[in-house]
Coordinates of C-alpha atoms in Angstrom, one line a residue:
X1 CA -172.6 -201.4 -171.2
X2 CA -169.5 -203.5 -170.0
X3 CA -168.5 -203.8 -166.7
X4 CA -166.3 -200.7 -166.3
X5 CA -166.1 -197.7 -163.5
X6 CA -165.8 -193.9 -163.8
X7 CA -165.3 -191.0 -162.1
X8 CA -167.8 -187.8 -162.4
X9 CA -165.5 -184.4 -162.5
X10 CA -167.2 -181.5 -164.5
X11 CA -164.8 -179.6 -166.6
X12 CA -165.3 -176.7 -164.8
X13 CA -163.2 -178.4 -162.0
X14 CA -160.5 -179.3 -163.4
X15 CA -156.9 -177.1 -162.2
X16 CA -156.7 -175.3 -165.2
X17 CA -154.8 -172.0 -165.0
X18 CA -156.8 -168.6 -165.6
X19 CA -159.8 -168.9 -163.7
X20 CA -161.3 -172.5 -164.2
X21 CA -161.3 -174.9 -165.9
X22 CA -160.0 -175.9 -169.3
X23 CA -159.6 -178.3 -172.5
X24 CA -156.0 -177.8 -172.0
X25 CA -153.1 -179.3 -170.5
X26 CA -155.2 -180.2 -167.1
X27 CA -157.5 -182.1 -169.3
X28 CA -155.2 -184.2 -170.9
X29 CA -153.5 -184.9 -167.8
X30 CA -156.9 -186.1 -165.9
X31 CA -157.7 -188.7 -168.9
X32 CA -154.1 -190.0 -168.4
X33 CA -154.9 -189.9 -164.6
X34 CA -157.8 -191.7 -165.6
X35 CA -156.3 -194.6 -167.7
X36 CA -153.7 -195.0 -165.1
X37 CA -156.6 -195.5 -162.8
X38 CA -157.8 -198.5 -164.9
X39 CA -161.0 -195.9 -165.1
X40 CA -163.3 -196.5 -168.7
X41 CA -165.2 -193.3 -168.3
X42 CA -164.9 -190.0 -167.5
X43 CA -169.0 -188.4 -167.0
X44 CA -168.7 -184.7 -167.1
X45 CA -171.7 -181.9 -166.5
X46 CA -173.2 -180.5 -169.8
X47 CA -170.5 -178.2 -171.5
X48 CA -172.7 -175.3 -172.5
X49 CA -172.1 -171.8 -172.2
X50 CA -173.9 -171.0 -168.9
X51 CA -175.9 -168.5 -167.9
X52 CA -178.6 -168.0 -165.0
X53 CA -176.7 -168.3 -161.5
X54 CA -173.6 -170.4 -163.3
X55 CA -175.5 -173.5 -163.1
X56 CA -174.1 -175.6 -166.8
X57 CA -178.2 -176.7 -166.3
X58 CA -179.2 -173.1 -167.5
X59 CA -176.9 -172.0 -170.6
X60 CA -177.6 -170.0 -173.7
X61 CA -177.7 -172.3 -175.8
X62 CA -178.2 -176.3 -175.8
X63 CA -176.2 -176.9 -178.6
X64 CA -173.0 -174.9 -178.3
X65 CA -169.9 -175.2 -176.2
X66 CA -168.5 -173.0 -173.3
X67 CA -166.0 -170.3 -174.5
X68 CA -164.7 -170.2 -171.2
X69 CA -163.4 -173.8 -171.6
X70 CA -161.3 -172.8 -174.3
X71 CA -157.9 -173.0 -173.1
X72 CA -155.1 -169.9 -173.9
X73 CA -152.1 -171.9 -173.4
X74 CA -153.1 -173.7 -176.8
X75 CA -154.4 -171.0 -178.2
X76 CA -150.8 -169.2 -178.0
X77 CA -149.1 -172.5 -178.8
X78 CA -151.4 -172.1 -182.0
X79 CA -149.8 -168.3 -182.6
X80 CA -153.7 -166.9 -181.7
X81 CA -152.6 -165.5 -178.3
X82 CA -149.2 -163.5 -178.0
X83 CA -147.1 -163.8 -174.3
X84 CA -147.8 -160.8 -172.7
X85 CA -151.3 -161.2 -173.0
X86 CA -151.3 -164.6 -171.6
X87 CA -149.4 -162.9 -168.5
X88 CA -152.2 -160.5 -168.7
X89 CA -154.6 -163.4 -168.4
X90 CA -152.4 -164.9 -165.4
X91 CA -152.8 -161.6 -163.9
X92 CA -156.8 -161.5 -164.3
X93 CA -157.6 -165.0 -163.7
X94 CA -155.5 -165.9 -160.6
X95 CA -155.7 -170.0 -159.9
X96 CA -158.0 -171.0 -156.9
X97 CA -159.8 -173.7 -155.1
X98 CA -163.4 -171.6 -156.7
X99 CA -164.5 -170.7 -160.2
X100 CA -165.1 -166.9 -160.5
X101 CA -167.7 -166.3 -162.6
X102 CA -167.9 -162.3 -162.4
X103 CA -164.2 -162.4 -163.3
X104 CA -164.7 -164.3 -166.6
X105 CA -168.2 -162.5 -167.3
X106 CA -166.2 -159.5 -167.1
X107 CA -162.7 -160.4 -168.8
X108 CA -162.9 -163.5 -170.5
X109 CA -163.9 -162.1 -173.9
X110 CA -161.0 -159.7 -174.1
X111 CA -158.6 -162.1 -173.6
X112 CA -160.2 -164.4 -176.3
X113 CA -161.4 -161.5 -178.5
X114 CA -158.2 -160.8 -180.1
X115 CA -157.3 -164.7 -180.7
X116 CA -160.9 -165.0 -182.8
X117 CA -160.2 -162.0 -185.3
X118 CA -156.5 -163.8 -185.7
X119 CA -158.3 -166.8 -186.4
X120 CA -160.7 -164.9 -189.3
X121 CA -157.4 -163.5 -190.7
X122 CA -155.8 -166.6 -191.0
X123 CA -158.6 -169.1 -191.2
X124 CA -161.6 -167.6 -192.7
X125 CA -162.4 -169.9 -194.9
X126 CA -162.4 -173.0 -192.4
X127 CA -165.2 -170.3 -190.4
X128 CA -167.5 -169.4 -193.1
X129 CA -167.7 -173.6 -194.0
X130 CA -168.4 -174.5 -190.0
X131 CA -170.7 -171.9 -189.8
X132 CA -172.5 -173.2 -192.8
X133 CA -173.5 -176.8 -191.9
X134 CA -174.0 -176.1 -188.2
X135 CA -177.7 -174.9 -188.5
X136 CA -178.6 -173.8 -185.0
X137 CA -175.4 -171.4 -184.7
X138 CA -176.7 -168.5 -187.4
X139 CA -179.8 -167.6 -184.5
X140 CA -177.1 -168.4 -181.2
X141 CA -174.8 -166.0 -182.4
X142 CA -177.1 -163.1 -183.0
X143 CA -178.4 -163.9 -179.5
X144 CA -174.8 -163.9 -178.0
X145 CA -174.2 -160.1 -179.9
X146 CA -177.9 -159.2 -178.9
X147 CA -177.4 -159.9 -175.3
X148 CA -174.1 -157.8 -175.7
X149 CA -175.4 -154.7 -177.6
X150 CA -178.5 -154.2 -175.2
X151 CA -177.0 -155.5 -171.9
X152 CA -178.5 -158.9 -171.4
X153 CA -182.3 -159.3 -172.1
X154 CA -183.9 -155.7 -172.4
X155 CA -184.3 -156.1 -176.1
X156 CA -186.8 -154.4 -178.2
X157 CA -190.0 -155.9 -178.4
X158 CA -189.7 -156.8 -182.3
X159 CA -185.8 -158.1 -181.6
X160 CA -187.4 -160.5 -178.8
X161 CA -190.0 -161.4 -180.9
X162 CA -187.1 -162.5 -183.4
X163 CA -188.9 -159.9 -186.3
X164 CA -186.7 -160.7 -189.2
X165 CA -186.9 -156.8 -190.2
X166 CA -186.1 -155.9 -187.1
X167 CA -182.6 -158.0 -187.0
X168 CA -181.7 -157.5 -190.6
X169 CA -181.1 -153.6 -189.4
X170 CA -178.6 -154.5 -186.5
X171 CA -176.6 -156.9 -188.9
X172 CA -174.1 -154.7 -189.3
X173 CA -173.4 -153.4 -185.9
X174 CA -173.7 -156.9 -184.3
X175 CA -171.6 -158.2 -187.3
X176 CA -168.0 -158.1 -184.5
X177 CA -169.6 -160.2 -181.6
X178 CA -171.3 -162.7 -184.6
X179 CA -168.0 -162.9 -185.7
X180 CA -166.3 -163.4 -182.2
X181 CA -168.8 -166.3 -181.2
X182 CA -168.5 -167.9 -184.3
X183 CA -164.8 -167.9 -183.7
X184 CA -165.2 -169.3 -180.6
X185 CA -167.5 -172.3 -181.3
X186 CA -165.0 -173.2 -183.7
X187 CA -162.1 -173.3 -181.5
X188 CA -164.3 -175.2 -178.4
X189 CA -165.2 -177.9 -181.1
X190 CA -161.5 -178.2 -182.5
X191 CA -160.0 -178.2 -178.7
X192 CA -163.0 -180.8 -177.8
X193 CA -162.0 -182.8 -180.7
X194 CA -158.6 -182.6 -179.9
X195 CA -159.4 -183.9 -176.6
X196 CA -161.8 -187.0 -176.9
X197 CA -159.8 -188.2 -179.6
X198 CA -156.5 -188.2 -176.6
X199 CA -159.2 -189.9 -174.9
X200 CA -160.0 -192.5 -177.1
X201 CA -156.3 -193.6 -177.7
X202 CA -156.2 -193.8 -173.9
X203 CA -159.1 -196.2 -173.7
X204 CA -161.2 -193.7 -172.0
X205 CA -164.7 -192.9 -173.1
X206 CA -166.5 -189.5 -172.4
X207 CA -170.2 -189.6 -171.0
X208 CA -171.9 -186.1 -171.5
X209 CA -174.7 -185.1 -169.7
X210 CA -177.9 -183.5 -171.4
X211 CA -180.3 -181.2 -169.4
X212 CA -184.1 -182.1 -170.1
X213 CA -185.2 -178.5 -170.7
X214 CA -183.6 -175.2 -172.5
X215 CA -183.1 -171.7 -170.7
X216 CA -185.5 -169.2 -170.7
X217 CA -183.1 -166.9 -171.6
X218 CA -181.4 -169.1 -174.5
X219 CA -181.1 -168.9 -178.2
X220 CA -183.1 -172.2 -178.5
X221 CA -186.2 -170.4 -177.1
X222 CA -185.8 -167.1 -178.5
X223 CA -185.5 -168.7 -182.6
X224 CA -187.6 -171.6 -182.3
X225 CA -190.5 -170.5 -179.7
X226 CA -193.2 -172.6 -181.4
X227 CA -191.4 -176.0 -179.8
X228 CA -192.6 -174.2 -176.1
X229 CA -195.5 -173.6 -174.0
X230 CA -195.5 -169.7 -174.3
X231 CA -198.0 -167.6 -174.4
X232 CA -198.9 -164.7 -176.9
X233 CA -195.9 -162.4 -175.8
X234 CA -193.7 -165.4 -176.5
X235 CA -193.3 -165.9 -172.5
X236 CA -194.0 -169.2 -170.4
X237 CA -197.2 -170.3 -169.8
X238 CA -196.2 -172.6 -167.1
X239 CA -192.5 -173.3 -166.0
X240 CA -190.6 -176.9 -164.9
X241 CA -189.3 -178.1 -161.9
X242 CA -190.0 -180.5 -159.3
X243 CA -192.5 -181.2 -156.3
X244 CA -191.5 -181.1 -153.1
X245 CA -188.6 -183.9 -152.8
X246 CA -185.0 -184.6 -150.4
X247 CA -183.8 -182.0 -151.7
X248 CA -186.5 -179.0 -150.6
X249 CA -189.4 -179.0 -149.0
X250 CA -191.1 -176.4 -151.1
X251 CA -190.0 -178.4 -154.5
X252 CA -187.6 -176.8 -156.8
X253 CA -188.5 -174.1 -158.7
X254 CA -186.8 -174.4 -161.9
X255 CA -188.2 -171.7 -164.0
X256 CA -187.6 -173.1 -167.9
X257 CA -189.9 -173.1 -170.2
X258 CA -192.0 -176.7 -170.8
X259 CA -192.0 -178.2 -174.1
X260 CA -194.9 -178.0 -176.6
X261 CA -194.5 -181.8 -176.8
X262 CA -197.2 -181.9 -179.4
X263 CA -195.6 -179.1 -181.7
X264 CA -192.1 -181.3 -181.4
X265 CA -194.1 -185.0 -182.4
X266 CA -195.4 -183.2 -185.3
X267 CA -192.3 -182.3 -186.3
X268 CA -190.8 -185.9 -185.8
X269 CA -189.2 -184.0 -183.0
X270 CA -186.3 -182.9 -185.0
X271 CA -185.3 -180.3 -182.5
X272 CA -184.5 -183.3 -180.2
X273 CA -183.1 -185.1 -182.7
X274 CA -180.6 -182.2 -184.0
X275 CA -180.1 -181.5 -180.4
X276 CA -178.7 -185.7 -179.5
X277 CA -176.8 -185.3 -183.0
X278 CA -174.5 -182.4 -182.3
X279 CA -174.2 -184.7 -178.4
X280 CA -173.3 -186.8 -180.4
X281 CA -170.1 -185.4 -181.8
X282 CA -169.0 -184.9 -178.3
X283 CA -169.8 -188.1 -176.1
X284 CA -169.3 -192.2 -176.2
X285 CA -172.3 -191.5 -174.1
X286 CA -175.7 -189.8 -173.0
X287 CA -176.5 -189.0 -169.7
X288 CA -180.3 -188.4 -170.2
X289 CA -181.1 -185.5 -167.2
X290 CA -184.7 -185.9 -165.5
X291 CA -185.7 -189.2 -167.1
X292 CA -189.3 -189.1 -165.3
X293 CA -190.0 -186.0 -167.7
X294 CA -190.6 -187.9 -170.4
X295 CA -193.5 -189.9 -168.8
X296 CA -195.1 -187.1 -166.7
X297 CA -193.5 -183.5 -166.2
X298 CA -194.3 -181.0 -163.4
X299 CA -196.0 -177.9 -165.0
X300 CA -195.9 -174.8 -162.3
X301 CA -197.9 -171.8 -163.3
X302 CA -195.5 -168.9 -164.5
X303 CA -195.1 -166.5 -161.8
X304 CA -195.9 -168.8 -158.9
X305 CA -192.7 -168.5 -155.8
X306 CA -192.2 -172.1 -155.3
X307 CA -192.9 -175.4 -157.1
X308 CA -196.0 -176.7 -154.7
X309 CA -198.9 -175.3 -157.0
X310 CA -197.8 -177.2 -160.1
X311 CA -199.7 -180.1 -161.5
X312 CA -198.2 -183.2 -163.6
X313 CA -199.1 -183.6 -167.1
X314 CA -197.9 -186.3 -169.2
X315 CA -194.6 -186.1 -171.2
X316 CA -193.6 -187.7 -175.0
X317 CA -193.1 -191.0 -173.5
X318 CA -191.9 -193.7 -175.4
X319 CA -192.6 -191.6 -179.2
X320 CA -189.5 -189.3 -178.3
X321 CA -187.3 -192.5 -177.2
X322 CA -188.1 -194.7 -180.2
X323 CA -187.1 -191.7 -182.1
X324 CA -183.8 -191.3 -180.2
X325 CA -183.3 -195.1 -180.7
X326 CA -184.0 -195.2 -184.7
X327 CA -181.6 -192.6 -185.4
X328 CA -178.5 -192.9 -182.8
X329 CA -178.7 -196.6 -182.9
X330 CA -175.2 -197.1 -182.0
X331 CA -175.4 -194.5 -179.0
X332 CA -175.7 -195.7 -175.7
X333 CA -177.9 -193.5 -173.1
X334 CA -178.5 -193.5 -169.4
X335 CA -181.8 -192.9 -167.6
X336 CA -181.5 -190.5 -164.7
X337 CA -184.3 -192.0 -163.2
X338 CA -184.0 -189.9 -159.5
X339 CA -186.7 -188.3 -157.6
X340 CA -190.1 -189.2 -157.1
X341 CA -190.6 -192.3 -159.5
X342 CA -194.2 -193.6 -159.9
X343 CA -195.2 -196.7 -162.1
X344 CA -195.4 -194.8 -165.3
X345 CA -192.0 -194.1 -165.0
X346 CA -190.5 -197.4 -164.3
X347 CA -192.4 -199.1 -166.7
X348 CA -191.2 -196.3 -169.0
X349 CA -187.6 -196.9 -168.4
X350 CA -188.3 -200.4 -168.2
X351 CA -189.6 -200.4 -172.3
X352 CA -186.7 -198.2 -173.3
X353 CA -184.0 -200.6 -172.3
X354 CA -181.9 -197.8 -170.9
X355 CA -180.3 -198.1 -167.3
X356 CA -181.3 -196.4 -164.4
X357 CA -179.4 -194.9 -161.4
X358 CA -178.8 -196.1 -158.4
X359 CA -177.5 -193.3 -155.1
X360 CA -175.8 -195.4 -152.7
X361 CA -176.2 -191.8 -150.5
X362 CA -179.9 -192.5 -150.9
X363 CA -180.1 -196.2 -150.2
X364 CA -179.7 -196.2 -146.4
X365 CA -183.0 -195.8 -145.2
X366 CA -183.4 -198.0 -141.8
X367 CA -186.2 -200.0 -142.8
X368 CA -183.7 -201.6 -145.1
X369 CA -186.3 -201.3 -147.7
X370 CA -184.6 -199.2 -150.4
X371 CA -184.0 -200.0 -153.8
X372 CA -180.8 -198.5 -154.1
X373 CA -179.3 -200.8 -151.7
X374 CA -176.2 -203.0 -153.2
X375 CA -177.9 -206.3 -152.9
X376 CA -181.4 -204.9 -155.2
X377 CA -179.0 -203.7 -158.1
X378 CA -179.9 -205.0 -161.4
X379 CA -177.0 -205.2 -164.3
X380 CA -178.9 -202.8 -165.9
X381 CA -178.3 -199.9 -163.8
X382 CA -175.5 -196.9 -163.2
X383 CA -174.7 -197.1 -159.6
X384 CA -173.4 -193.7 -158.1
X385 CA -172.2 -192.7 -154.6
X386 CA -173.5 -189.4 -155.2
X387 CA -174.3 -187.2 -158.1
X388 CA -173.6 -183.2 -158.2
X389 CA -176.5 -182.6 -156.1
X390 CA -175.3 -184.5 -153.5
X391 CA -172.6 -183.4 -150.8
X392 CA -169.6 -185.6 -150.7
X393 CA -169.3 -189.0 -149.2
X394 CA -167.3 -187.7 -146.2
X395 CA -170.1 -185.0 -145.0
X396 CA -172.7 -187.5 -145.4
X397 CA -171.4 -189.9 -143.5
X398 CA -170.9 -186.8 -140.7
X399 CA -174.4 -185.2 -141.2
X400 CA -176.7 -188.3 -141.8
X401 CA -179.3 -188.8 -139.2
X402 CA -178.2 -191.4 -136.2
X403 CA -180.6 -194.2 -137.1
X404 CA -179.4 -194.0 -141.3
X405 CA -175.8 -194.1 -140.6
X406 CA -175.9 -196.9 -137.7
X407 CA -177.7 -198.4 -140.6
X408 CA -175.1 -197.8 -143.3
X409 CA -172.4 -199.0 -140.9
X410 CA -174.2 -202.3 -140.3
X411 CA -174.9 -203.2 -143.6
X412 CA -171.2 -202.4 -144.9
X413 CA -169.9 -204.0 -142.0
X414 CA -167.6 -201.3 -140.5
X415 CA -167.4 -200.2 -136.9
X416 CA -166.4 -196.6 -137.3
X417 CA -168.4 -194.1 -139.3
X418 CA -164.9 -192.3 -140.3
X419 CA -164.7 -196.1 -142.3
X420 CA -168.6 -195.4 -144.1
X421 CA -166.8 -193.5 -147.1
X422 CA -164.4 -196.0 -148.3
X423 CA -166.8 -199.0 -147.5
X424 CA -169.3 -197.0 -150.1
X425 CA -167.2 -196.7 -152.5
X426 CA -166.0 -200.8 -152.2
X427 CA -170.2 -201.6 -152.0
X428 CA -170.2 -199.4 -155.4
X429 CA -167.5 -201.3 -156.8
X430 CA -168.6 -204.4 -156.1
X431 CA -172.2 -203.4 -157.0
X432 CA -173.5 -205.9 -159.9
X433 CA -174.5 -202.9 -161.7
X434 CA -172.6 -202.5 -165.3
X435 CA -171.1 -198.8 -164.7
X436 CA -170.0 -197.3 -161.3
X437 CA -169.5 -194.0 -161.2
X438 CA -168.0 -191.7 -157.8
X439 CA -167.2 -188.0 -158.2
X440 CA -163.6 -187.0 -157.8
X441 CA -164.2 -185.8 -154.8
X442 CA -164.8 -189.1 -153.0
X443 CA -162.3 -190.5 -154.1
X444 CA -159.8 -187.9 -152.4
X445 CA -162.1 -188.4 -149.4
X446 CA -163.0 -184.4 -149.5
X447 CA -165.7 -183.2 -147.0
X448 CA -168.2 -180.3 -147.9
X449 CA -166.0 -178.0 -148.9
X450 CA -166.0 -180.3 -151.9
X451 CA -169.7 -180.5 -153.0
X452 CA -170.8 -178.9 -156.2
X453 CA -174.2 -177.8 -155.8
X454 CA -176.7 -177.1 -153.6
X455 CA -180.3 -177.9 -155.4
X456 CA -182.6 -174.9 -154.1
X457 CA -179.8 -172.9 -153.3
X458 CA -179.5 -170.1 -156.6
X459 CA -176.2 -168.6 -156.1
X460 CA -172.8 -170.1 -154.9
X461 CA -172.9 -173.4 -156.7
X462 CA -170.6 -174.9 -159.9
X463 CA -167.5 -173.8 -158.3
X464 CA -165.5 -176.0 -157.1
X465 CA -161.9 -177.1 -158.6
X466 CA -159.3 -179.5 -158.0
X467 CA -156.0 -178.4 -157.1
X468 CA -152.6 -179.1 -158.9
X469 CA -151.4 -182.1 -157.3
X470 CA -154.3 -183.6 -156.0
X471 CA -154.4 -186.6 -158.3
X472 CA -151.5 -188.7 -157.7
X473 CA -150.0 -191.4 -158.7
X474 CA -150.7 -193.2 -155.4
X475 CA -154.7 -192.1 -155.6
X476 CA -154.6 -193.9 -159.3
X477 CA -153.0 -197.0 -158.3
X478 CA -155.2 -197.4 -155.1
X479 CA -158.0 -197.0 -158.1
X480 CA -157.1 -199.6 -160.2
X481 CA -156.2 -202.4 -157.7
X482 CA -160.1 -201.4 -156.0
X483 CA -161.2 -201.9 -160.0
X484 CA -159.4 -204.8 -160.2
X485 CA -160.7 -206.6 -156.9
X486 CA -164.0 -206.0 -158.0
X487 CA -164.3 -206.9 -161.8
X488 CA -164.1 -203.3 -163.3
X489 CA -160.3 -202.3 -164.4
X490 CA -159.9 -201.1 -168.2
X491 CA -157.6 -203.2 -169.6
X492 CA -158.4 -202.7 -173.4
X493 CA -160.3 -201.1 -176.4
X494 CA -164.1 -201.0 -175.2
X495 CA -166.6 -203.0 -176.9

């Protein structure tokens, strides 16, 4: 990669009217935000529609979009939504400084419901042909309309099992919602589209994020169960997460299934690969989530309260990257290589060429010893302040322990620890590493109130939104002339 910055702000953030947000008008306007900023890329979260506790880490599907992205405004300007029920929608989905989930859970589709049978009336054709080449959405639709007609996952045992008897007799009672959510991938795609391509004119390139493992309660495990460690009722055998880390004591308990990573080599791991291709259609770039996976993966028996009884067992390696690499030669992917890295792992990331990530949050140990300090950067890298599992650079400079932040102050050079979030984000800047990347929220100098996620922490998280107004004019200009000190300002066409 070039030398460029960007600034990490999930979609879900953004001030979007009706609940959270959009692909609309607040969209647009960041990316022009953005290319005022002299900013190359904007990183988002993963874009699926989510499930389990919010998180866009757990969704129903890993290949389809959101619906709750889709944006009404355009949808009326496109003669699919009428007036009154956008002011219906105003009324439902009152703006805020938090996404609220149980309000779109509970509304969302009855707003967009109406719009998608307008679009079969007047489009049907253009449906039936995306539906045709898209080969993963036949199975995710079915599950979207079977979680529907049996009130999420108490299915009968020959539906879970995906008996093709068995759904051949509800096609024609699940045949509305299969019609709905094909609708409603359609319009994501052709609002995403829309959108990247407003991007690319503007010189601003989209990095997408793609979680390691799929949901236990997604499509992808349901139809294809034979690329999963499951046992003979088609449950997991062992679940993923982590050993105990900064983050928790007791690990983090992830609960998706693991990967049959023998079943996917046989099969030239052509779930991965259709997987990175329909990424592909979205993103200038790959965000490659828990990296260290793919040498070793922690396996925790299924049932088990926390992540401290799993063992490690040993991932695809370098088969799945030369895969990645032979097919997508012209995309470029990152390595989130965070946690706890052993040899195996570096040497992994090492052979795949891909950079790593740097925390500057992380790199202030006192001994002075951490690699994640500005001065051990390598070109190859992705230097962050913080990624969504962090808090925000203004509550860690307040919350870290005495010894790290006297520590952080020295190195930067400041003598105030009110001064530690700005002097970050210069070190980042100026950070010989090829990409910097800051959340939003640093940048507007936001203190917990603005952090994203809590790992550990199930509930409460991937809520948190920009307000109207908050990007300025002034914040952009203070951007770029940072970006342009330090090497990084977009001034043209990427190479």
């Amino acid at each position: 990669m070039e030398r460029a910055y960007g600034v990490l702000t999930p979609v879900f953030s953004l001030p979007s009217p009706y609940g959270i947000g959009t692909l609309g008008k607040a969209a647009f306007d960041f990316i022009d935000f953005l290319s005022a900023a002299g900013a190359r890329w904007w990183q988002v979260l993963p874009v699926g529609p989510t499930g389990s506790g919010d998180s866009p880490y757990q969704t129903f599907s890993t290949f389809a979009g959101n619906p709750w992205f889709i944006d009404p405004d355009l949808l009326a300007a496109d003669d699919l939504l009428t007036a009154a029920e956008l002011r219906d929608a105003e009324t439902a989905f009152p703006g805020g400084a938090l996404v609220d989930y149980g309000a779109l859970c509970r509304d969302r589709l009855d707003l967009l419901r109406p719009a998608a049978e307008r679009l079969w009336q007047r489009n049907g054709a253009a449906l039936e042909a995306f539906a045709a080449v898209q080969t993963w959405l036949p199975d995710y639709v079915r599950f979207m309309a079977l979680r529907r007609r049996f009130c999420g996952t108490a299915w009968p045992e020959a539906v879970r099992l995906h008996d093709a008897a068995a759904l051949r007799a509800l096609d024609a009672e699940l045949a509305p919602d299969v019609r709905l959510h094909i609708a409603l991938q359609w319009l994501f795609f052709r609002q995403w589209d829309a959108l990247r391509a407003y991007a690319a004119a503007r010189n601003v390139q989209i990095l997408g994020d793609l979680p390691i493992y799929a949901a236990p309660d997604s499509a992808d495990v349901w139809s294809e169960p034979q690329f999963f460690q499951l046992d003979g009722q088609r449950r997991p055998a062992a679940v993923a997460g982590v050993p105990p880390d900064y983050f928790s004591a007791e690990g983090q308990l992830w609960g998706n299934p693991l990967y049959d990573w023998a079943a996917m080599a046989r099969d030239g791991f052509g779930w991965w690969l259709r997987r990175v291709q329909t990424a592909a259609r979205c993103f200038d770039a790959l965000r490659i989530d828990h990296f260290r996976g793919l040498a070793r993966y922690w396996a925790v028996p299924a049932g088990a309260e926390t992540a401290q009884s799993g063992c490690w067992r040993t991932g695809p390696g370098m088969a799945l990257i030369d895969t990645l690499r032979i097919h997508f030669p012209q995309m470029r992917f990152i390595a989130e290589d965070l946690g706890l890295l052993t040899d195996d792992v570096r040497r992994l990331r090492a052979r795949s060429g891909w950079p790593g990530m740097t925390v500057l949050q992380f790199a202030f140990d006192p001994s002075g010893g951490s690699a994640y300090l500005p001065h051990n950067h390598t070109q190859n890298s992705v230097c962050y302040t913080g990624t969504h599992d962090n808090t925000t650079l203004c509550a860690w400079a307040a919350e870290a322990g005495t010894a790290e932040r006297a520590f952080a102050m020295r190195y930067l050079g400041v003598e105030r620890p009110e001064a530690l979030p700005e002097a970050v984000l210069r070190a980042g800047m100026g950070s010989i590493s090829a990409l910097f990347i800051a959340p939003v929220q640093d940048w507007l100098q936001l203190g917990a109130e603005g952090r994203v996620n809590i790992p550990g922490v199930p509930t409460g998280n991937w809520r948190w939104r920009l307000l109207p107004g908050q990007l300025t004019e002034h914040l952009a200009a203070q951007m770029a002339d940072t970006a342009a000190l330090y090497g990084r300002l977009c001034v043209g066409k990427p190479s």
